[in-house]
Amino acid sequence: MATPHIPKSGSRSINTVSADKVDLRFLIEHFNLKYVQDLDFFLEWQSDLPIVTPAQKSDLDVVKQGYLNLLDYPSLLESAVQVAVLGPMMFLGRFFLPPFHVRGEKSIKIENEDYEVKVTGKLDILLLRDNFWVMAIESKRSEFSLEAGRAQILSYMLADPDADRPSYGLVTSGGSFTFLKLTRGEINHYSLSRIFEVINPGNELYDVFAILKKIAAL
């Protein structure tokens, strides 16, 4: 992907770029983004996860079977991912009830004054708790790699108005899930969880659901 054109220093125009067009190099160079490989940076997905009850596991088994059924009727659109996978999981986690609420198609904007760059876009799903961002969620078509959404979701996470707290994100194709954590400062650090695959033996939606519950409770 070509890096968007940036005006030369001294130019008065602001270069506006869509979040779905940026790549990681763009964010690294213009928003001081740095990937952290240290596992201790993002412990939230790894330990002290809430218990998934037998009843919840039974419901998540139904979600998995529904997703596998959808794979027989390609192509699986982003809207289908939200209805068939994300919606049931968020309902099961009671994320539609107080103190949580959900916003769809949330418009975001981030700016870099030094380089006169502005990135804009619309986040698929924003989960809030008492008006604080809990998690930014981006869904992709089932045939897309999660890498296709990494720079995009990080752009949205950089727009979290509460810069003093870590921001969390989730990119999913319905069958694959990866979580992200971002902390902001002079350098914006981020890391990722491992990728959870619905098609693997067992049901890795149990893990995804537990991590969702853990992050929401932070």
CSV table of N, CA, C and O in Angstrom, one decimal, residues 132-211:
chain,number,residue,atom,x,y,z
A,132,PHE,N,-16.8,6.3,29.1
A,132,PHE,CA,-15.4,6.0,28.8
A,132,PHE,C,-15.3,4.9,27.7
A,132,PHE,O,-16.1,4.0,27.8
A,133,TRP,N,-14.3,5.0,26.8
A,133,TRP,CA,-14.2,4.0,25.8
A,133,TRP,C,-13.7,2.7,26.5
A,133,TRP,O,-12.7,2.7,27.3
A,134,VAL,N,-14.4,1.6,26.3
A,134,VAL,CA,-14.0,0.3,26.7
A,134,VAL,C,-13.2,-0.4,25.6
A,134,VAL,O,-12.1,-0.9,25.9
A,135,MET,N,-13.8,-0.4,24.4
A,135,MET,CA,-13.1,-1.2,23.4
A,135,MET,C,-13.6,-0.7,22.0
A,135,MET,O,-14.8,-0.4,21.8
A,136,ALA,N,-12.7,-0.5,21.1
A,136,ALA,CA,-13.0,-0.2,19.7
A,136,ALA,C,-13.0,-1.5,18.9
A,136,ALA,O,-12.0,-2.3,19.1
A,137,ILE,N,-14.0,-1.7,18.2
A,137,ILE,CA,-14.1,-3.0,17.5
A,137,ILE,C,-14.3,-2.8,16.0
A,137,ILE,O,-15.1,-2.0,15.5
A,138,GLU,N,-13.5,-3.5,15.2
A,138,GLU,CA,-13.5,-3.4,13.7
A,138,GLU,C,-13.7,-4.7,13.1
A,138,GLU,O,-13.0,-5.7,13.5
A,139,SER,N,-14.7,-4.9,12.3
A,139,SER,CA,-15.0,-6.2,11.7
A,139,SER,C,-14.6,-6.1,10.2
A,139,SER,O,-14.7,-5.1,9.5
A,140,LYS,N,-14.1,-7.2,9.7
A,140,LYS,CA,-13.7,-7.3,8.3
A,140,LYS,C,-14.3,-8.5,7.6
A,140,LYS,O,-14.8,-9.4,8.3
A,141,ARG,N,-14.4,-8.5,6.3
A,141,ARG,CA,-14.9,-9.6,5.6
A,141,ARG,C,-14.1,-10.9,5.9
A,141,ARG,O,-12.9,-10.8,6.2
A,142,SER,N,-14.7,-12.0,5.9
A,142,SER,CA,-14.1,-13.3,6.3
A,142,SER,C,-12.9,-13.6,5.6
A,142,SER,O,-12.0,-14.3,6.1
A,143,GLU,N,-12.8,-13.2,4.3
A,143,GLU,CA,-11.6,-13.6,3.5
A,143,GLU,C,-10.4,-12.6,3.8
A,143,GLU,O,-9.3,-12.8,3.2
A,144,PHE,N,-10.6,-11.6,4.5
A,144,PHE,CA,-9.5,-10.6,4.8
A,144,PHE,C,-8.6,-11.1,5.9
A,144,PHE,O,-9.1,-11.6,6.9
A,145,SER,N,-7.3,-10.8,5.8
A,145,SER,CA,-6.4,-11.1,6.9
A,145,SER,C,-6.6,-10.0,8.0
A,145,SER,O,-7.0,-8.8,7.7
A,146,LEU,N,-6.5,-10.4,9.2
A,146,LEU,CA,-6.6,-9.4,10.3
A,146,LEU,C,-5.6,-8.3,10.2
A,146,LEU,O,-5.8,-7.2,10.7
A,147,GLU,N,-4.4,-8.6,9.5
A,147,GLU,CA,-3.4,-7.5,9.3
A,147,GLU,C,-4.0,-6.4,8.5
A,147,GLU,O,-3.6,-5.2,8.6
A,148,ALA,N,-5.0,-6.6,7.7
A,148,ALA,CA,-5.7,-5.6,6.9
A,148,ALA,C,-6.3,-4.5,7.8
A,148,ALA,O,-6.6,-3.4,7.3
A,149,GLY,N,-6.7,-4.9,9.0
A,149,GLY,CA,-7.4,-4.0,9.9
A,149,GLY,C,-6.5,-3.4,11.0
A,149,GLY,O,-7.0,-2.6,11.8
A,150,ARG,N,-5.2,-3.8,11.1
A,150,ARG,CA,-4.4,-3.4,12.2
A,150,ARG,C,-4.2,-1.9,12.2
A,150,ARG,O,-4.5,-1.2,13.2
A,151,ALA,N,-3.7,-1.3,11.2
A,151,ALA,CA,-3.5,0.1,11.1
A,151,ALA,C,-4.8,0.9,11.3
A,151,ALA,O,-4.8,2.0,12.0
A,152,GLN,N,-5.8,0.4,10.7
A,152,GLN,CA,-7.1,1.1,10.8
A,152,GLN,C,-7.6,1.2,12.2
A,152,GLN,O,-8.0,2.2,12.7
A,153,ILE,N,-7.6,0.0,13.0
A,153,ILE,CA,-8.1,0.1,14.3
A,153,ILE,C,-7.2,0.9,15.2
A,153,ILE,O,-7.6,1.6,16.1
A,154,LEU,N,-5.9,0.9,15.0
A,154,LEU,CA,-5.0,1.7,15.7
A,154,LEU,C,-5.2,3.2,15.5
A,154,LEU,O,-5.1,4.0,16.4
A,155,SER,N,-5.6,3.6,14.3
A,155,SER,CA,-6.0,5.0,14.0
A,155,SER,C,-7.2,5.3,14.9
A,155,SER,O,-7.2,6.4,15.5
A,156,TYR,N,-8.1,4.4,15.0
A,156,TYR,CA,-9.3,4.7,15.8
A,156,TYR,C,-9.0,4.8,17.3
A,156,TYR,O,-9.4,5.6,18.1
A,157,MET,N,-8.1,3.9,17.8
A,157,MET,CA,-7.7,3.9,19.2
A,157,MET,C,-6.9,5.1,19.5
A,157,MET,O,-7.0,5.6,20.7
A,158,LEU,N,-6.2,5.7,18.6
A,158,LEU,CA,-5.5,6.9,18.9
A,158,LEU,C,-6.4,8.1,19.1
A,158,LEU,O,-6.0,9.1,19.6
A,159,ALA,N,-7.7,7.9,18.7
A,159,ALA,CA,-8.7,9.0,18.8
A,159,ALA,C,-9.4,8.9,20.2
A,159,ALA,O,-10.2,9.8,20.5
A,160,ASP,N,-9.1,7.9,21.0
A,160,ASP,CA,-9.7,7.8,22.3
A,160,ASP,C,-9.5,9.1,23.1
A,160,ASP,O,-8.3,9.5,23.3
A,161,PRO,N,-10.5,9.9,23.5
A,161,PRO,CA,-10.3,11.1,24.2
A,161,PRO,C,-9.6,11.1,25.5
A,161,PRO,O,-9.1,12.1,26.0
A,162,ASP,N,-9.6,9.9,26.2
A,162,ASP,CA,-9.0,9.7,27.5
A,162,ASP,C,-7.6,9.2,27.3
A,162,ASP,O,-7.3,8.0,27.4
A,163,ALA,N,-6.6,10.1,27.0
A,163,ALA,CA,-5.3,9.7,26.7
A,163,ALA,C,-4.5,9.2,27.8
A,163,ALA,O,-3.4,8.6,27.7
A,164,ASP,N,-5.0,9.4,29.1
A,164,ASP,CA,-4.2,8.9,30.2
A,164,ASP,C,-4.4,7.5,30.6
A,164,ASP,O,-3.7,6.9,31.4
A,165,ARG,N,-5.4,6.8,29.9
A,165,ARG,CA,-5.6,5.4,30.2
A,165,ARG,C,-5.4,4.6,29.0
A,165,ARG,O,-5.5,5.1,27.8
A,166,PRO,N,-5.0,3.3,29.1
A,166,PRO,CA,-4.8,2.4,28.0
A,166,PRO,C,-6.1,2.3,27.1
A,166,PRO,O,-7.2,2.4,27.7
A,167,SER,N,-5.9,2.2,25.8
A,167,SER,CA,-7.0,2.0,24.9
A,167,SER,C,-6.9,0.5,24.4
A,167,SER,O,-5.9,0.0,24.2
A,168,TYR,N,-8.1,-0.1,24.2
A,168,TYR,CA,-8.2,-1.5,23.8
A,168,TYR,C,-9.0,-1.6,22.5
A,168,TYR,O,-9.9,-0.8,22.3
A,169,GLY,N,-8.6,-2.5,21.7
A,169,GLY,CA,-9.3,-2.7,20.4
A,169,GLY,C,-9.4,-4.2,20.1
A,169,GLY,O,-8.7,-5.1,20.7
A,170,LEU,N,-10.3,-4.5,19.2
A,170,LEU,CA,-10.5,-5.9,18.7
A,170,LEU,C,-10.8,-5.8,17.2
A,170,LEU,O,-11.6,-5.0,16.7
A,171,VAL,N,-10.0,-6.6,16.5
A,171,VAL,CA,-10.2,-6.8,15.0
A,171,VAL,C,-10.7,-8.2,14.8
A,171,VAL,O,-10.1,-9.2,15.3
A,172,THR,N,-11.8,-8.4,14.1
A,172,THR,CA,-12.3,-9.7,13.8
A,172,THR,C,-12.8,-9.8,12.4
A,172,THR,O,-13.3,-8.9,11.8
A,173,SER,N,-12.6,-11.0,11.9
A,173,SER,CA,-13.3,-11.4,10.6
A,173,SER,C,-14.5,-12.3,10.8
A,173,SER,O,-15.0,-12.9,9.9
A,174,GLY,N,-14.8,-12.5,12.1
A,174,GLY,CA,-15.9,-13.4,12.4
A,174,GLY,C,-15.3,-14.8,12.8
A,174,GLY,O,-15.7,-15.4,13.8
A,175,GLY,N,-14.3,-15.2,12.1
A,175,GLY,CA,-13.6,-16.5,12.4
A,175,GLY,C,-12.3,-16.3,13.1
A,175,GLY,O,-11.7,-17.3,13.6
A,176,SER,N,-11.7,-15.1,13.0
A,176,SER,CA,-10.4,-14.8,13.6
A,176,SER,C,-10.6,-13.6,14.5
A,176,SER,O,-11.3,-12.6,14.1
A,177,PHE,N,-9.9,-13.6,15.6
A,177,PHE,CA,-10.0,-12.4,16.5
A,177,PHE,C,-8.6,-12.1,17.1
A,177,PHE,O,-7.8,-13.0,17.4
A,178,THR,N,-8.2,-10.8,17.1
A,178,THR,CA,-7.0,-10.4,17.8
A,178,THR,C,-7.3,-9.1,18.6
A,178,THR,O,-8.0,-8.2,18.1
A,179,PHE,N,-6.8,-9.0,19.8
A,179,PHE,CA,-7.0,-7.9,20.7
A,179,PHE,C,-5.8,-7.0,20.6
A,179,PHE,O,-4.6,-7.5,20.4
A,180,LEU,N,-6.0,-5.7,20.8
A,180,LEU,CA,-4.9,-4.7,20.9
A,180,LEU,C,-4.9,-3.9,22.1
A,180,LEU,O,-6.0,-3.6,22.6
A,181,LYS,N,-3.8,-3.4,22.6
A,181,LYS,CA,-3.7,-2.5,23.7
A,181,LYS,C,-2.7,-1.3,23.2
A,181,LYS,O,-1.7,-1.6,22.6
A,182,LEU,N,-3.1,-0.1,23.5
A,182,LEU,CA,-2.4,1.1,23.1
A,182,LEU,C,-2.2,2.0,24.3
A,182,LEU,O,-3.2,2.3,25.0
A,183,THR,N,-1.0,2.4,24.6
A,183,THR,CA,-0.8,3.5,25.6
A,183,THR,C,-0.1,4.7,24.9
A,183,THR,O,0.7,4.5,24.0
A,184,ARG,N,-0.5,5.9,25.3
A,184,ARG,CA,-0.1,7.1,24.6
A,184,ARG,C,0.9,7.9,25.4
A,184,ARG,O,0.8,8.0,26.6
A,185,GLY,N,1.7,8.6,24.7
A,185,GLY,CA,2.7,9.5,25.3
A,185,GLY,C,3.5,10.1,24.2
A,185,GLY,O,3.0,10.2,23.1
A,186,GLU,N,4.8,10.5,24.5
A,186,GLU,CA,5.6,11.0,23.4
A,186,GLU,C,5.8,9.9,22.3
A,186,GLU,O,5.8,10.3,21.1
A,187,ILE,N,5.8,8.7,22.7
A,187,ILE,CA,5.8,7.5,21.8
A,187,ILE,C,4.5,6.8,22.2
A,187,ILE,O,4.2,6.5,23.3
A,188,ASN,N,3.7,6.4,21.2
A,188,ASN,CA,2.5,5.6,21.4
A,188,ASN,C,2.9,4.1,21.2
A,188,ASN,O,3.2,3.7,20.1
A,189,HIS,N,2.8,3.4,22.3
A,189,HIS,CA,3.1,2.0,22.3
A,189,HIS,C,1.9,1.1,22.2
A,189,HIS,O,0.9,1.4,22.8
A,190,TYR,N,2.0,0.0,21.4
A,190,TYR,CA,0.9,-0.9,21.3
A,190,TYR,C,1.4,-2.3,21.2
A,190,TYR,O,2.6,-2.6,20.9
A,191,SER,N,0.5,-3.3,21.5
A,191,SER,CA,0.9,-4.7,21.4
A,191,SER,C,-0.4,-5.4,21.0
A,191,SER,O,-1.5,-4.9,21.1
A,192,LEU,N,-0.3,-6.7,20.7
A,192,LEU,CA,-1.4,-7.5,20.3
A,192,LEU,C,-1.4,-8.8,21.1
A,192,LEU,O,-0.4,-9.3,21.6
A,193,SER,N,-2.6,-9.4,21.1
A,193,SER,CA,-2.8,-10.7,21.7
A,193,SER,C,-2.4,-11.7,20.6
A,193,SER,O,-2.2,-11.3,19.4
A,194,ARG,N,-2.5,-13.0,20.9
A,194,ARG,CA,-2.4,-14.0,19.8
A,194,ARG,C,-3.7,-14.0,19.0
A,194,ARG,O,-4.7,-13.3,19.4
A,195,ILE,N,-3.7,-14.6,17.9
A,195,ILE,CA,-4.9,-14.7,17.1
A,195,ILE,C,-5.7,-15.9,17.5
A,195,ILE,O,-5.2,-17.0,17.6
A,196,PHE,N,-7.0,-15.7,17.8
A,196,PHE,CA,-7.9,-16.8,18.1
A,196,PHE,C,-8.7,-17.2,16.9
A,196,PHE,O,-9.3,-16.3,16.2
A,197,GLU,N,-8.8,-18.5,16.6
A,197,GLU,CA,-9.5,-19.0,15.4
A,197,GLU,C,-10.7,-19.8,15.8
A,197,GLU,O,-10.5,-20.8,16.5
A,198,VAL,N,-11.8,-19.5,15.3
A,198,VAL,CA,-13.0,-20.2,15.6
A,198,VAL,C,-13.0,-21.6,15.0
A,198,VAL,O,-13.5,-22.6,15.6
A,199,ILE,N,-12.3,-21.8,13.9
A,199,ILE,CA,-12.3,-23.1,13.2
A,199,ILE,C,-11.4,-24.1,13.9
A,199,ILE,O,-11.4,-25.3,13.6
A,200,ASN,N,-10.6,-23.7,14.8
A,200,ASN,CA,-9.7,-24.6,15.5
A,200,ASN,C,-10.5,-25.6,16.4
A,200,ASN,O,-11.7,-25.3,16.7
A,201,PRO,N,-9.9,-26.7,16.7
A,201,PRO,CA,-10.6,-27.7,17.5
A,201,PRO,C,-11.0,-27.1,18.9
A,201,PRO,O,-10.3,-26.2,19.4
A,202,GLY,N,-12.1,-27.5,19.4
A,202,GLY,CA,-12.6,-26.9,20.6
A,202,GLY,C,-13.4,-25.6,20.3
A,202,GLY,O,-14.0,-25.6,19.2
A,203,ASN,N,-13.4,-24.7,21.1
A,203,ASN,CA,-14.1,-23.4,20.8
A,203,ASN,C,-13.3,-22.2,21.4
A,203,ASN,O,-13.4,-22.0,22.6
A,204,GLU,N,-12.5,-21.6,20.6
A,204,GLU,CA,-11.7,-20.4,21.1
A,204,GLU,C,-12.6,-19.2,21.3
A,204,GLU,O,-12.0,-18.2,21.8
A,205,LEU,N,-13.9,-19.2,21.0
A,205,LEU,CA,-14.7,-18.1,21.4
A,205,LEU,C,-14.8,-18.0,22.9
A,205,LEU,O,-15.1,-17.0,23.4
A,206,TYR,N,-14.6,-19.1,23.6
A,206,TYR,CA,-14.6,-19.1,25.1
A,206,TYR,C,-13.5,-18.1,25.5
A,206,TYR,O,-13.7,-17.2,26.4
A,207,ASP,N,-12.3,-18.2,24.9
A,207,ASP,CA,-11.2,-17.3,25.3
A,207,ASP,C,-11.5,-15.8,24.9
A,207,ASP,O,-11.3,-14.9,25.7
A,208,VAL,N,-12.1,-15.7,23.7
A,208,VAL,CA,-12.4,-14.3,23.2
A,208,VAL,C,-13.4,-13.7,24.2
A,208,VAL,O,-13.3,-12.5,24.6
A,209,PHE,N,-14.4,-14.4,24.6
A,209,PHE,CA,-15.5,-13.9,25.5
A,209,PHE,C,-14.9,-13.6,26.8
A,209,PHE,O,-15.2,-12.5,27.4
A,210,ALA,N,-14.0,-14.4,27.4
A,210,ALA,CA,-13.4,-14.1,28.7
A,210,ALA,C,-12.6,-12.9,28.6
A,210,ALA,O,-12.6,-12.1,29.6
A,211,ILE,N,-11.8,-12.6,27.5
A,211,ILE,CA,-11.0,-11.4,27.4
A,211,ILE,C,-11.9,-10.2,27.3
A,211,ILE,O,-11.6,-9.2,27.9
